[in-house]
Amino acid sequence: MRYCNQGRFRQQVRFLRRQFLQDGNLPFTNVLSDQIVSQALTAASAYWVDRIYSPLVTLWVFLGQVLSADHSCRAAVARLIAHRLSRGQRPCSA
């Protein structure tokens, strides 16, 4: 019985991974807003400088890297560049 549940769990994880990655956007951009992440960082007394790789963008890129079939940093940064271009922003340095 245990193996049946593990197979079903893995299938659900694969489905969710495809759902978050299918639109070609950075994952969780519609779930993790700047406000939510800023509140969490403020509550933890964290300070940061507003740059391209803000805590929010870093989190989005990291989650995309973890969820992607290609776990490389190069592919994660390429997705960020594509995301920025799709929003009419200038590309950042790779």
Coordinates of C-alpha atoms in Angstrom, one line a residue:
M1 CA 0.0 0.0 0.0
R2 CA 2.8 2.4 0.8
Y3 CA 4.3 2.1 -2.7
C4 CA 1.0 2.9 -4.3
N5 CA 0.8 6.2 -2.3
Q6 CA 4.3 7.1 -3.2
G7 CA 3.6 6.6 -6.9
R8 CA 0.5 8.8 -6.6
F9 CA 2.4 11.5 -4.7
R10 CA 5.2 11.5 -7.3
Q11 CA 2.6 11.8 -10.0
Q12 CA 1.0 14.8 -8.3
V13 CA 4.4 16.5 -7.8
R14 CA 5.2 16.1 -11.5
F15 CA 1.8 17.5 -12.4
L16 CA 2.3 20.6 -10.1
R17 CA 5.8 21.1 -11.5
R18 CA 4.5 21.1 -15.1
Q19 CA 1.7 23.5 -14.1
F20 CA 4.1 26.0 -12.6
L21 CA 6.5 25.8 -15.5
Q22 CA 4.2 25.5 -18.5
D23 CA 3.6 29.2 -19.1
G24 CA 7.3 29.9 -19.7
N25 CA 7.2 32.5 -16.9
L26 CA 9.1 32.4 -13.7
P27 CA 7.2 30.1 -11.3
F28 CA 5.3 31.6 -8.4
T29 CA 5.2 35.1 -9.9
N30 CA 1.5 35.2 -9.4
V31 CA 1.6 33.6 -5.9
L32 CA 4.6 35.2 -4.3
S33 CA 4.2 39.0 -4.6
D34 CA 6.7 41.6 -3.7
Q35 CA 4.5 42.7 -0.8
I36 CA 4.4 39.2 0.7
V37 CA 8.1 38.6 0.4
S38 CA 8.9 42.2 1.7
Q39 CA 6.7 41.6 4.7
A40 CA 8.4 38.3 5.5
L41 CA 11.9 39.9 5.2
T42 CA 10.9 42.9 7.3
A43 CA 9.6 40.6 10.0
A44 CA 13.0 38.8 9.9
S45 CA 14.7 42.2 10.2
A46 CA 16.4 41.7 6.8
Y47 CA 17.7 44.6 4.8
W48 CA 18.4 44.7 1.1
V49 CA 19.2 47.1 -1.8
D50 CA 16.7 47.3 -4.6
R51 CA 18.5 45.8 -7.6
I52 CA 17.6 43.4 -10.4
Y53 CA 18.3 40.4 -8.1
S54 CA 16.0 41.6 -5.3
P55 CA 15.1 39.0 -2.7
L56 CA 11.8 38.4 -4.6
V57 CA 13.5 37.9 -8.0
T58 CA 16.2 35.7 -6.4
L59 CA 13.4 33.5 -4.9
W60 CA 11.5 33.3 -8.2
V61 CA 14.7 32.3 -10.1
F62 CA 15.8 29.8 -7.5
L63 CA 12.4 28.1 -7.4
G64 CA 12.5 28.0 -11.2
Q65 CA 15.9 26.4 -11.1
V66 CA 14.8 23.8 -8.6
L67 CA 11.6 22.9 -10.5
S68 CA 13.1 22.9 -14.0
A69 CA 14.5 19.7 -15.6
D70 CA 17.7 21.7 -16.2
H71 CA 18.8 22.7 -12.7
S72 CA 21.7 24.8 -14.0
C73 CA 22.2 28.4 -12.9
R74 CA 22.8 29.3 -16.6
A75 CA 19.3 28.1 -17.5
A76 CA 17.7 29.9 -14.5
V77 CA 19.3 33.2 -15.5
A78 CA 18.2 32.7 -19.1
R79 CA 14.6 32.3 -17.9
L80 CA 15.0 35.5 -15.9
I81 CA 16.2 37.3 -19.0
A82 CA 13.3 36.0 -21.0
H83 CA 10.9 37.0 -18.3
R84 CA 12.3 40.6 -18.2
L85 CA 12.1 40.9 -22.0
S86 CA 8.5 39.6 -22.1
R87 CA 7.6 42.4 -19.6
G88 CA 9.3 45.1 -21.8
Q89 CA 12.2 45.4 -19.4
R90 CA 15.9 45.5 -20.4
P91 CA 17.8 42.2 -20.1
C92 CA 20.2 41.9 -17.3
S93 CA 23.7 40.6 -17.6
A94 CA 24.0 36.8 -17.8

